mmCIF file of C-alpha atoms and ligand atoms in Angstrom:
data_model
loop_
_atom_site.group_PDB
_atom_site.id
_atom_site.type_symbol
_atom_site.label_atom_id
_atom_site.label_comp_id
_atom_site.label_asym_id
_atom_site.label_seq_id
_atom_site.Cartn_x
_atom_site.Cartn_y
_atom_site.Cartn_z
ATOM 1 C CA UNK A 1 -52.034 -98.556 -1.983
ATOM 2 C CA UNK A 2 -54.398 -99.756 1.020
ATOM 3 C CA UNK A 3 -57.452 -98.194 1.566
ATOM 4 C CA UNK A 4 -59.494 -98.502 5.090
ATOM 5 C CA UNK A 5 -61.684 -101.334 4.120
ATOM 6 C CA UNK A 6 -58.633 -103.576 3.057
ATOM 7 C CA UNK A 7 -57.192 -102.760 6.650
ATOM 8 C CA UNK A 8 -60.480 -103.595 8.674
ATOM 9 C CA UNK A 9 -60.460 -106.930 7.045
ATOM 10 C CA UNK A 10 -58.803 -109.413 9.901
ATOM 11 C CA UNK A 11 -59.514 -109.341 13.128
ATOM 12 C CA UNK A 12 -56.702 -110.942 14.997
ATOM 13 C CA UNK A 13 -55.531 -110.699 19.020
ATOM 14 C CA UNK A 14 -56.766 -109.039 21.681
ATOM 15 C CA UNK A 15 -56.336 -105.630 23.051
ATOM 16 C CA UNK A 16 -54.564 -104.560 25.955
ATOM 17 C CA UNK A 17 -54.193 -102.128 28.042
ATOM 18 C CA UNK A 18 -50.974 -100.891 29.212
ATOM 19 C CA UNK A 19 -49.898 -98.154 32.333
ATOM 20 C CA UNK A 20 -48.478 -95.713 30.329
ATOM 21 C CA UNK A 21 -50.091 -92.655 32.393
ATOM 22 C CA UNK A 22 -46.914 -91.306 33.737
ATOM 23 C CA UNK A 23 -45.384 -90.640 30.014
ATOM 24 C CA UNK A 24 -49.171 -89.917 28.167
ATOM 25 C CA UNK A 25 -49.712 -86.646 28.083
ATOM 26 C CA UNK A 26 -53.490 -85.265 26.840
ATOM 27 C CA UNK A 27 -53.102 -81.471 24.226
ATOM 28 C CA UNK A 28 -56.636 -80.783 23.300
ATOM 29 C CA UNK A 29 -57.206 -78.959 19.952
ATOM 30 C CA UNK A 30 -57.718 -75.081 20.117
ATOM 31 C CA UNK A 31 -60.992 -75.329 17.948
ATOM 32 C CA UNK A 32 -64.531 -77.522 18.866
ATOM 33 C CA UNK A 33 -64.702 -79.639 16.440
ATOM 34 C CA UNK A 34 -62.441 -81.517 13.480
ATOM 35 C CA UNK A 35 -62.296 -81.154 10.518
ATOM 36 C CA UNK A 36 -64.553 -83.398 8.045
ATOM 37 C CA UNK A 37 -66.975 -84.677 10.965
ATOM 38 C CA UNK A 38 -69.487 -81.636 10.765
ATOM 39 C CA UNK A 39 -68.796 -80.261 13.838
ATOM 40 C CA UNK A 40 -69.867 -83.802 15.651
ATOM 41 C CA UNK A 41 -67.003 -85.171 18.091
ATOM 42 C CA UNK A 42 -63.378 -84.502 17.772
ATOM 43 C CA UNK A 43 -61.172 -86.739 16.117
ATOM 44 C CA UNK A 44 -58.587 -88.650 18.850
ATOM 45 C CA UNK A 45 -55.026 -89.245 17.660
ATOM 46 C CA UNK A 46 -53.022 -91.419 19.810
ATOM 47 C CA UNK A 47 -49.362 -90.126 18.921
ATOM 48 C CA UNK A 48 -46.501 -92.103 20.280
ATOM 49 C CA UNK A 49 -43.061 -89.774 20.028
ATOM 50 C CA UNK A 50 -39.637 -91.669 19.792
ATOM 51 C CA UNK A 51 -38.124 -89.213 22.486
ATOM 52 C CA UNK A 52 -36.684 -86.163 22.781
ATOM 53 C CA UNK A 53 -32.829 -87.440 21.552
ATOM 54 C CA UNK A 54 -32.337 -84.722 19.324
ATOM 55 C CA UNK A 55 -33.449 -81.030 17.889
ATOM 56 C CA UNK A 56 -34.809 -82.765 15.133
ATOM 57 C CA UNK A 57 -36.836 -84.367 17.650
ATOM 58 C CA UNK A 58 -38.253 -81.082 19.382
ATOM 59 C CA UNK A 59 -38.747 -80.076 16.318
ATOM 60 C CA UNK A 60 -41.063 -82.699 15.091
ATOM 61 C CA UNK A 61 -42.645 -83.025 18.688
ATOM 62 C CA UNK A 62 -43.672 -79.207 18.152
ATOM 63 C CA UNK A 63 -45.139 -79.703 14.828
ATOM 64 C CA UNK A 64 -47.416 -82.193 15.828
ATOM 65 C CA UNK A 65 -48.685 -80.610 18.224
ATOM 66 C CA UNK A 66 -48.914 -77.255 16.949
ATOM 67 C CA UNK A 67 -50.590 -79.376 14.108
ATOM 68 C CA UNK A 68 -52.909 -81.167 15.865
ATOM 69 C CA UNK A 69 -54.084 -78.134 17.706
ATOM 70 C CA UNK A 70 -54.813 -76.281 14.343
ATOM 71 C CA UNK A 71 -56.818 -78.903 13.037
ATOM 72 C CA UNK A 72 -59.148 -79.220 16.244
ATOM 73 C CA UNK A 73 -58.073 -82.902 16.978
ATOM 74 C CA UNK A 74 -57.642 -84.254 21.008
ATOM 75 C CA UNK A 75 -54.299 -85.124 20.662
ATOM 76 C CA UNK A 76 -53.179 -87.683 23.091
ATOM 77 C CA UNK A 77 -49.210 -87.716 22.873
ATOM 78 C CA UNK A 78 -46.950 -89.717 24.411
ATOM 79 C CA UNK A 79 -42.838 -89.596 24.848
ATOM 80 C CA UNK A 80 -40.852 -93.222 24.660
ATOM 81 C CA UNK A 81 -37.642 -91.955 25.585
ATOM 82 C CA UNK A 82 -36.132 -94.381 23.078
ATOM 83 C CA UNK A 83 -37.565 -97.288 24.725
ATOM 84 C CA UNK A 84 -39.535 -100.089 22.505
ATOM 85 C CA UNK A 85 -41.675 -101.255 25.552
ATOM 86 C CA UNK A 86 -42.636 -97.698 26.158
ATOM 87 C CA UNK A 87 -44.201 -96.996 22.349
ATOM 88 C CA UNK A 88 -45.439 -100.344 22.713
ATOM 89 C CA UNK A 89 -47.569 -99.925 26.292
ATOM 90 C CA UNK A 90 -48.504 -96.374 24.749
ATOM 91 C CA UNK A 91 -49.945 -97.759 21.648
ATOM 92 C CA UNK A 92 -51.331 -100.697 24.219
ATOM 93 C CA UNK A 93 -53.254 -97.605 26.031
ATOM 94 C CA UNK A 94 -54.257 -95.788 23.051
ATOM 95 C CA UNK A 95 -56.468 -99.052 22.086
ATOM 96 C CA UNK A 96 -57.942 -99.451 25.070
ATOM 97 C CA UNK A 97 -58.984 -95.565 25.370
ATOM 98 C CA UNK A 98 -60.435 -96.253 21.790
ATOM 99 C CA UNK A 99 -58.697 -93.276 19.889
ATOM 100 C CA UNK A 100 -59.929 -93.015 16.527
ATOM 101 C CA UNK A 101 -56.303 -93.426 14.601
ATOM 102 C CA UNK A 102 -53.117 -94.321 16.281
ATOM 103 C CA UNK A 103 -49.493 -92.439 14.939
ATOM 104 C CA UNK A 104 -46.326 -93.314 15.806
ATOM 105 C CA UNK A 105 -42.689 -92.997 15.266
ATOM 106 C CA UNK A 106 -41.215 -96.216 15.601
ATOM 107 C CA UNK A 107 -37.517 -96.208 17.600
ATOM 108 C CA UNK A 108 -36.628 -99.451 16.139
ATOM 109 C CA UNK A 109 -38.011 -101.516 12.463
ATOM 110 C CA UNK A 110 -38.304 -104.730 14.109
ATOM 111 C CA UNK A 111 -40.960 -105.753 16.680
ATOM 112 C CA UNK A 112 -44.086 -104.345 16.183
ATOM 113 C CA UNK A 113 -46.126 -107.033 14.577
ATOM 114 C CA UNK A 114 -47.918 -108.019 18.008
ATOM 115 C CA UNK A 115 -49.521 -104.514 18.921
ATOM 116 C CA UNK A 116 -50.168 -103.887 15.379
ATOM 117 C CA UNK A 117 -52.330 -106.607 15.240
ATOM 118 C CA UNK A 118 -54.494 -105.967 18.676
ATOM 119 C CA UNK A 119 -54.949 -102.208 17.084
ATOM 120 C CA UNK A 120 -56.189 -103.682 13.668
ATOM 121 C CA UNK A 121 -58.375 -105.845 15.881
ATOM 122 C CA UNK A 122 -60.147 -103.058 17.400
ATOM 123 C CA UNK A 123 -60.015 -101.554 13.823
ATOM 124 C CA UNK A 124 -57.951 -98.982 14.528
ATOM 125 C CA UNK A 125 -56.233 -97.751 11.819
ATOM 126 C CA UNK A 126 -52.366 -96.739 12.437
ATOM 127 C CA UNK A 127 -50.159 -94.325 10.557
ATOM 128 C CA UNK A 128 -46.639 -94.323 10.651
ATOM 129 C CA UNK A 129 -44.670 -91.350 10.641
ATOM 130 C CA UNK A 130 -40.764 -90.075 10.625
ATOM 131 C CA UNK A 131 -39.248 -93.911 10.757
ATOM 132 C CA UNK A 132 -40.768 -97.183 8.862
ATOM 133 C CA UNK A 133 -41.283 -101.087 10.313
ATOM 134 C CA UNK A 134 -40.440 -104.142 8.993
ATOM 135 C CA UNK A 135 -43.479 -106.634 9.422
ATOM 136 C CA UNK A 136 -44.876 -109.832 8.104
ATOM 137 C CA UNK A 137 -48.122 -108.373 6.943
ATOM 138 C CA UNK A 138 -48.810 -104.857 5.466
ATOM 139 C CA UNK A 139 -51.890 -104.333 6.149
ATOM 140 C CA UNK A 140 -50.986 -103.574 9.570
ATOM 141 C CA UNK A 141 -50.164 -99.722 8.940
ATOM 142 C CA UNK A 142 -51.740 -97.801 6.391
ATOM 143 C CA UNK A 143 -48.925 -95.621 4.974
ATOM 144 C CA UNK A 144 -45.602 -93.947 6.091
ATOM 145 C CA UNK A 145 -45.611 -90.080 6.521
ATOM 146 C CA UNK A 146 -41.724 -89.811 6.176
ATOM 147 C CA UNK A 147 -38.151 -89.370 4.500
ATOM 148 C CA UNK A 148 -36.277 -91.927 2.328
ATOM 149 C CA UNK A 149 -33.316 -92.564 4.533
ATOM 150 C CA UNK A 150 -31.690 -94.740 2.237
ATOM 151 C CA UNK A 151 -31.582 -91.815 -0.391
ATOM 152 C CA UNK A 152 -30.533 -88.909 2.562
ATOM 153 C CA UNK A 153 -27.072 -92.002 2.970
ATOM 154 C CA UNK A 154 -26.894 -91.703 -0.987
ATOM 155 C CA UNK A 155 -26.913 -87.686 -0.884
ATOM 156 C CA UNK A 156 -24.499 -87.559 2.184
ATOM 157 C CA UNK A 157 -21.705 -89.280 -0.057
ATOM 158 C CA UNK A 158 -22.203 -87.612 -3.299
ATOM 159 C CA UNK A 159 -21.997 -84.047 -1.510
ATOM 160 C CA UNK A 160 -18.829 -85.541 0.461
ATOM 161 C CA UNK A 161 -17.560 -85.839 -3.214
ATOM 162 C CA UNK A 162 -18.318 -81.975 -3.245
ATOM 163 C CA UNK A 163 -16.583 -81.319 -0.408
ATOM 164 C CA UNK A 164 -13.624 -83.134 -0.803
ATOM 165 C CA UNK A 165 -13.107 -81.258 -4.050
ATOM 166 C CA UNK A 166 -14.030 -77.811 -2.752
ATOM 167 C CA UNK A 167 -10.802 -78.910 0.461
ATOM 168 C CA UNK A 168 -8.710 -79.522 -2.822
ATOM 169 C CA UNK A 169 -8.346 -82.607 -0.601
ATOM 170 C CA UNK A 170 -5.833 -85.354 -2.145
ATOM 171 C CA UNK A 171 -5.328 -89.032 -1.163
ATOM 172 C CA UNK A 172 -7.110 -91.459 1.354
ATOM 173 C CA UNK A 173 -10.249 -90.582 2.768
ATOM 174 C CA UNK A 174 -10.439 -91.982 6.088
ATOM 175 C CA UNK A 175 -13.935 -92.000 7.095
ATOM 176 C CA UNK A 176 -15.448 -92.454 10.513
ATOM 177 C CA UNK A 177 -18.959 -93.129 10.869
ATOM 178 C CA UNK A 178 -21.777 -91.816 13.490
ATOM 179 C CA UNK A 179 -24.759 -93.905 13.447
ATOM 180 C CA UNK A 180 -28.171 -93.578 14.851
ATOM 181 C CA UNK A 181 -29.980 -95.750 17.031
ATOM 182 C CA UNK A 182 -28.948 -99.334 16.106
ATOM 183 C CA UNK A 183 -31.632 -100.808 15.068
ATOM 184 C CA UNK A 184 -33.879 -97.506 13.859
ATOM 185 C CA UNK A 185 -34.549 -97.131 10.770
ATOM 186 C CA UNK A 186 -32.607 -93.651 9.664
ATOM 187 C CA UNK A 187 -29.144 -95.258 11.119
ATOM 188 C CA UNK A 188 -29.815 -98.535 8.999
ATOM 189 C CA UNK A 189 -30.835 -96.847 5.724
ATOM 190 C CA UNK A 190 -28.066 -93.597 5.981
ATOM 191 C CA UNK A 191 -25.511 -96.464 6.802
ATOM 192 C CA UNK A 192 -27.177 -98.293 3.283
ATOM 193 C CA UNK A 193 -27.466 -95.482 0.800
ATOM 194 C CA UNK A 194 -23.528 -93.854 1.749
ATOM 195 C CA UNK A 195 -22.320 -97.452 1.641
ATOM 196 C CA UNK A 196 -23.632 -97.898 -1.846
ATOM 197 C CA UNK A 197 -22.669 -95.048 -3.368
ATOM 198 C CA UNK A 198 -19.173 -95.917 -1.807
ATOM 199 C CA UNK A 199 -18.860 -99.610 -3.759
ATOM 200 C CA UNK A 200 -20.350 -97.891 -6.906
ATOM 201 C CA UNK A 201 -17.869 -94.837 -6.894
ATOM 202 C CA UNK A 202 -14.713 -94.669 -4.424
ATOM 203 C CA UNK A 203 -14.064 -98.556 -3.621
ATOM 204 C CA UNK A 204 -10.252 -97.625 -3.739
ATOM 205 C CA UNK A 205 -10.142 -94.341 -2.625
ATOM 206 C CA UNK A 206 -12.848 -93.963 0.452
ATOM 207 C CA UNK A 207 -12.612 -96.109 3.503
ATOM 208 C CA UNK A 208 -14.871 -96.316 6.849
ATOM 209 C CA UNK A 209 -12.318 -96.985 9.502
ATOM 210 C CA UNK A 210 -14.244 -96.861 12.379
ATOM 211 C CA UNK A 211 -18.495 -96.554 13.010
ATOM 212 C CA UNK A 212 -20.610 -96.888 15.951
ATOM 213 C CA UNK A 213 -23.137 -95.722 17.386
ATOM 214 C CA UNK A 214 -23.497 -92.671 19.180
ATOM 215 C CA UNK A 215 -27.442 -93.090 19.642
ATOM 216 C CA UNK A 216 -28.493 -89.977 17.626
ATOM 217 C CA UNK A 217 -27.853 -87.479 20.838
ATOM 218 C CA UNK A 218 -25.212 -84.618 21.261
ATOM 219 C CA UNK A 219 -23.216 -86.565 24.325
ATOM 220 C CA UNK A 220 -23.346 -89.611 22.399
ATOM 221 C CA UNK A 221 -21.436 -88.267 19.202
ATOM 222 C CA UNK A 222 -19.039 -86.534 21.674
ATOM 223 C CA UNK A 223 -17.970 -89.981 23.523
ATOM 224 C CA UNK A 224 -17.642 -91.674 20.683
ATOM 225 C CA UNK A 225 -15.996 -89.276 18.439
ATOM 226 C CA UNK A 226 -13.176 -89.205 21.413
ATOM 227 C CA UNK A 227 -13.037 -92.782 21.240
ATOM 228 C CA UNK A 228 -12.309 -92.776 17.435
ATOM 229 C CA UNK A 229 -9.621 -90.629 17.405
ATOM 230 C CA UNK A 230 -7.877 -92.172 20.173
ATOM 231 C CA UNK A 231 -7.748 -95.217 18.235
ATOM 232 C CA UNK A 232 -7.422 -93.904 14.895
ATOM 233 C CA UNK A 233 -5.742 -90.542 15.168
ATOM 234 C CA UNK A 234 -5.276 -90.111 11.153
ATOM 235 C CA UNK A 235 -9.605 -89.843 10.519
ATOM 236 C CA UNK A 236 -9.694 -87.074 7.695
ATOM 237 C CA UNK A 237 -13.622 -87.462 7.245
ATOM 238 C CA UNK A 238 -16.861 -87.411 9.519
ATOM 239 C CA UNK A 239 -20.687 -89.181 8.273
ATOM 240 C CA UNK A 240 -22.790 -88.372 11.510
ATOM 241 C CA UNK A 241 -26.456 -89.423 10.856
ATOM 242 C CA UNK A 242 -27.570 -86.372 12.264
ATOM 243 C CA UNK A 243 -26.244 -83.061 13.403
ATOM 244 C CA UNK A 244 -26.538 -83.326 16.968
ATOM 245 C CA UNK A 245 -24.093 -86.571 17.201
ATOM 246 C CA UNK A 246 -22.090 -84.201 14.525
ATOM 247 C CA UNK A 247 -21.737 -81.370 17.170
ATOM 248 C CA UNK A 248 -21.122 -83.521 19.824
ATOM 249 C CA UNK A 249 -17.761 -84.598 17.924
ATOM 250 C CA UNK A 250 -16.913 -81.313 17.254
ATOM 251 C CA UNK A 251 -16.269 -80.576 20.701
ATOM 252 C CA UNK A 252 -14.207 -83.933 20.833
ATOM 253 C CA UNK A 253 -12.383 -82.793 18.139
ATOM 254 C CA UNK A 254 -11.600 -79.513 19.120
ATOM 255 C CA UNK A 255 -10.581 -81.138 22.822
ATOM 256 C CA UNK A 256 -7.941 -83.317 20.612
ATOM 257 C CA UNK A 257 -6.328 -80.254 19.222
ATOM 258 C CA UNK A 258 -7.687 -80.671 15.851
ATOM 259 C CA UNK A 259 -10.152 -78.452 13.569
ATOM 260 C CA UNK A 260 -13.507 -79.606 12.738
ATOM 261 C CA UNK A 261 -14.171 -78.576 8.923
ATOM 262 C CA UNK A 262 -10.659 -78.556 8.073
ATOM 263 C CA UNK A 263 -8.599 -81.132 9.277
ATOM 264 C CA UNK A 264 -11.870 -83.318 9.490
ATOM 265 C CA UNK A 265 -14.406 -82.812 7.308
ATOM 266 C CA UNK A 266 -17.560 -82.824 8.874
ATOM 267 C CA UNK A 267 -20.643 -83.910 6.444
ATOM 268 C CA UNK A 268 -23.809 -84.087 8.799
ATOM 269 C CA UNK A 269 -28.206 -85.114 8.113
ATOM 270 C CA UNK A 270 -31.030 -82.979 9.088
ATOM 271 C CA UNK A 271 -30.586 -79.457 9.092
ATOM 272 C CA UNK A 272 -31.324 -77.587 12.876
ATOM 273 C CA UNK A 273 -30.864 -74.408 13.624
ATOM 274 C CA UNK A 274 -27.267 -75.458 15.814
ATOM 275 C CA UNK A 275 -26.277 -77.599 12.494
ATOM 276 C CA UNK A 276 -26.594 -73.952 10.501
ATOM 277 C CA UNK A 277 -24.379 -72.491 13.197
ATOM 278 C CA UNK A 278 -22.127 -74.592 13.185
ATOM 279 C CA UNK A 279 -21.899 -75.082 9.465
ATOM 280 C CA UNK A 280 -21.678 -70.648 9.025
ATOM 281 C CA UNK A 281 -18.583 -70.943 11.495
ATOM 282 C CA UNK A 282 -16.704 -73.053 9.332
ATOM 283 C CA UNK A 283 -16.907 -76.271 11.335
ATOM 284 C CA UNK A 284 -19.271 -78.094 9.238
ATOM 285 C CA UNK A 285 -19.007 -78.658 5.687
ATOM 286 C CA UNK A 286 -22.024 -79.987 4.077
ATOM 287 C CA UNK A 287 -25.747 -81.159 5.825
ATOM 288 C CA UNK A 288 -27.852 -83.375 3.686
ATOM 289 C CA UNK A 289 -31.503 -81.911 4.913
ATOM 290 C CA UNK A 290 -34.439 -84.353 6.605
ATOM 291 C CA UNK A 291 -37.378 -82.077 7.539
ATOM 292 C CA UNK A 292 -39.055 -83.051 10.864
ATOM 293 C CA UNK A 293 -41.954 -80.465 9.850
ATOM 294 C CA UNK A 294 -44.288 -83.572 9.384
ATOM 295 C CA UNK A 295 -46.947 -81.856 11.519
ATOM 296 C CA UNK A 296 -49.358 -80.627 8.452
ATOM 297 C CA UNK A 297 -49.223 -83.686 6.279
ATOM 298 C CA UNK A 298 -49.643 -86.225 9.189
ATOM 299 C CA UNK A 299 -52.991 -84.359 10.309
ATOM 300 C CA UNK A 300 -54.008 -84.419 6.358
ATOM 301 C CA UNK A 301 -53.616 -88.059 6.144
ATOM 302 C CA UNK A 302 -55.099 -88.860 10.159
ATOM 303 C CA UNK A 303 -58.147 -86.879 8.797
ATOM 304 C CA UNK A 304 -58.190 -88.897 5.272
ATOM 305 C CA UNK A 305 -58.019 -92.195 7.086
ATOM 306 C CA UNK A 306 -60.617 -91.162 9.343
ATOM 307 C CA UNK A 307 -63.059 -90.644 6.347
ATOM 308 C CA UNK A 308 -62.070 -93.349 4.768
ATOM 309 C CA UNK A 309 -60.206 -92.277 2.155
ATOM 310 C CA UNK A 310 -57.470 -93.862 0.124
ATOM 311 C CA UNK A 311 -53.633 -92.268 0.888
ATOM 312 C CA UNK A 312 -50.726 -93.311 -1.007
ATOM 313 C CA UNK A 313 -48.352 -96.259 0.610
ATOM 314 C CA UNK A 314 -45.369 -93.516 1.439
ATOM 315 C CA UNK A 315 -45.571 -90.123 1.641
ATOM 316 C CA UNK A 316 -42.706 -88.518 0.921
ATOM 317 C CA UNK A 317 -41.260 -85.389 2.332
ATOM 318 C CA UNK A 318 -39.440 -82.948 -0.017
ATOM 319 C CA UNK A 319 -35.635 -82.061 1.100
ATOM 320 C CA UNK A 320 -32.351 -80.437 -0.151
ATOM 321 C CA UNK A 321 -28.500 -80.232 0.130
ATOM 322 C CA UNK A 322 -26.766 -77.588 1.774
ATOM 323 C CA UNK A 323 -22.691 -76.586 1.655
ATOM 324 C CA UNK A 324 -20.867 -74.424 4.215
ATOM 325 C CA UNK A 325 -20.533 -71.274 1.574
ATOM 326 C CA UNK A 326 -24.350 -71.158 1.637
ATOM 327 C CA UNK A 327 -24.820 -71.541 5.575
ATOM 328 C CA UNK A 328 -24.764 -68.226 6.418
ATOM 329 C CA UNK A 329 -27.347 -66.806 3.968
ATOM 330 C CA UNK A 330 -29.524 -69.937 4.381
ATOM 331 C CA UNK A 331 -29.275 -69.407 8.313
ATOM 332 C CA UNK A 332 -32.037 -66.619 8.737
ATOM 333 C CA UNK A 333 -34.576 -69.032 6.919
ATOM 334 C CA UNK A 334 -34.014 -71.832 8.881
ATOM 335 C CA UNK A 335 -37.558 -73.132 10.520
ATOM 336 C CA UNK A 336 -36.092 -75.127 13.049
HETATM 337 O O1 AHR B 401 -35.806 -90.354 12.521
HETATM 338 C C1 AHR B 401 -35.210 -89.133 12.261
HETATM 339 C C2 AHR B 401 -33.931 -88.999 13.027
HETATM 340 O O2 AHR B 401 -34.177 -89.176 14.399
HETATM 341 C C3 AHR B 401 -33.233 -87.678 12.932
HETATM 342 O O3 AHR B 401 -32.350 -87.583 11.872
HETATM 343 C C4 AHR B 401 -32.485 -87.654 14.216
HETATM 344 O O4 AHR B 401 -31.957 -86.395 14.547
HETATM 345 C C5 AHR B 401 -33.546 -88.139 15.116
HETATM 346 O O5 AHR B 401 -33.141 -88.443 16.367
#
């Protein structure tokens, strides 16, 4: 646990600010004032968005903003387009305009250590959200708004066990695997937790023949996918890390003469709208959920830091499993 004191402590580096105006982008909240500061000044939240890769991504984008507005905060929000330098001259701005808590989703875990410390400097507390960092001192973000990634890899291969019974499939299960981002955190941990689970349970029976990554976008999963079964033509199983790379190599499959959902079985993470689709027409066969509806909680927590408050190290969002037979009932409910 870290509280607001124990992150004001050291005061290390200097701030800078960085050109970012092009990408920053200013949504004031609807109402005059925020919450908790008795109708004084609004609360500024510097939010720094991955990009705009996937519909997970809109998704999120929309709930912070929608959030943001509802709470009454001057949201100042700013798209990477998957770029590192880009967060990082965003966050560099932020500082310098003095925002009272910095948010971001990092694309990458490594690298960060630098800016964290000129924003904890200018005690300016940061909350991460969506993806985590890896960095040599934890002080320098006060907790992670987010899923576990490593469990959503652990989920994806104990509902492949699901579907592979439910296919009545028999023999070698010839896996190829999407990945995110290399580098980001959700491609590292799904990769983890399905690898795991594969050692524990099917070191004889499952095998990943081919994995690469296909960047977490729709095009990407499509090239690859192509790629994959040119060079192994016998793949009987698809991990995507999300759904968008997923439907991408549905159309690759379908352009190879083959049927996604039966003669590869498609298991997919996150849970859009298109995913559901898909998944009701028979083309995918199981989705392991991550909610991008982190809107609500990160205002909560911006607001709790703000006041000083303490907020737990990682907090977690709540998620579930879907097959194919309960797509098309599950459909309708479907937030995004
Ligand atoms: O960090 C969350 C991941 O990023 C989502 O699973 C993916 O769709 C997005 O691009």
């Amino acid at each position: 646990m870290l509280n607001r004191r124990n992150f004001l402590t050291a005061a290390v580096g200097v701030a800078a600010a960085g050109g970012l105006a092009a990408c920053a982008k200013e949504d004031e909240g609807s109402s005059s004032s925020s919450a908790g500061d008795g109708g004084g000044k609004k609360l500024t939240l510097g939010f720094s968005q991955v990009g705009s890769e996937s519909g997970w991504r809109s998704a999120n984008t929309d709930s912070v903003k929608a959030s943001a507005k509802e709470a009454g905060y001057k949201l100042q929000f700013s798209d990477a387009q998957q770029k590192q330098e880009n967060q990082i001259s965003a966050i560099r701005n932020f500082i310098a305009q003095k925002v009272d808590v910095i948010a971001f989703s990092p694309v990458v875990v490594t690298g960060w250590d630098a800016v964290l410390k000129e924003a904890k400097a200018k005690k300016i507390p940061v909350v991460l959200t969506d993806r985590s960092v890896e960095t040599s001192d934890e002080s320098l973000y006060v907790t992670l708004v987010g899923s576990d990634f490593t469990d959503e890899g652990r989920r994806a291969a104990k509902i492949l066990e699901k579907v592979l019974e439910t296919a009545g499939h028999k023999g070698a299960v010839k896996i190829a695997q999407l990945e995110g981002t290399t580098g980001a955190a959700p491609a590292i941990e799904r990769a983890k937790g399905f690898k795991e689970v594969m050692d524990a349970d099917h070191k004889d029976d499952w095998k990943i023949v081919a994995s690469q990554t296909g960047d977490f976008t729709r095009a990407g999963g499509k090239q690859v996918m192509a790629a994959f079964l040119q060079s192994n033509p016998d793949i009987n199983v698809l991990y995507a890390h999300n759904d968008d790379m997923g439907l991408g190599a549905i159309q690759a499959i379908e352009a190879a003469g083959k049927k996604p959902g039966k003669d590869i079985l498609i298991v997919t993470v996150d849970g859009v709208k298109d995913g559901f689709v898909a998944m009701s027409e028979g083309k995918i066969n199981a989705i392991v959920e991550c909610n991008p509806l982190l809107g609500p909680q990160l205002m909560e927590v911006v607001q709790k830091v703000k006041d000083g408050e303490t907020v737990e190290r990682w907090i977690k969002t709540k998620e579930s499993d879907f097959m194919q037979a309960q797509a098309k009932d599950a459909l309708p409910t479907r937030k995004y």
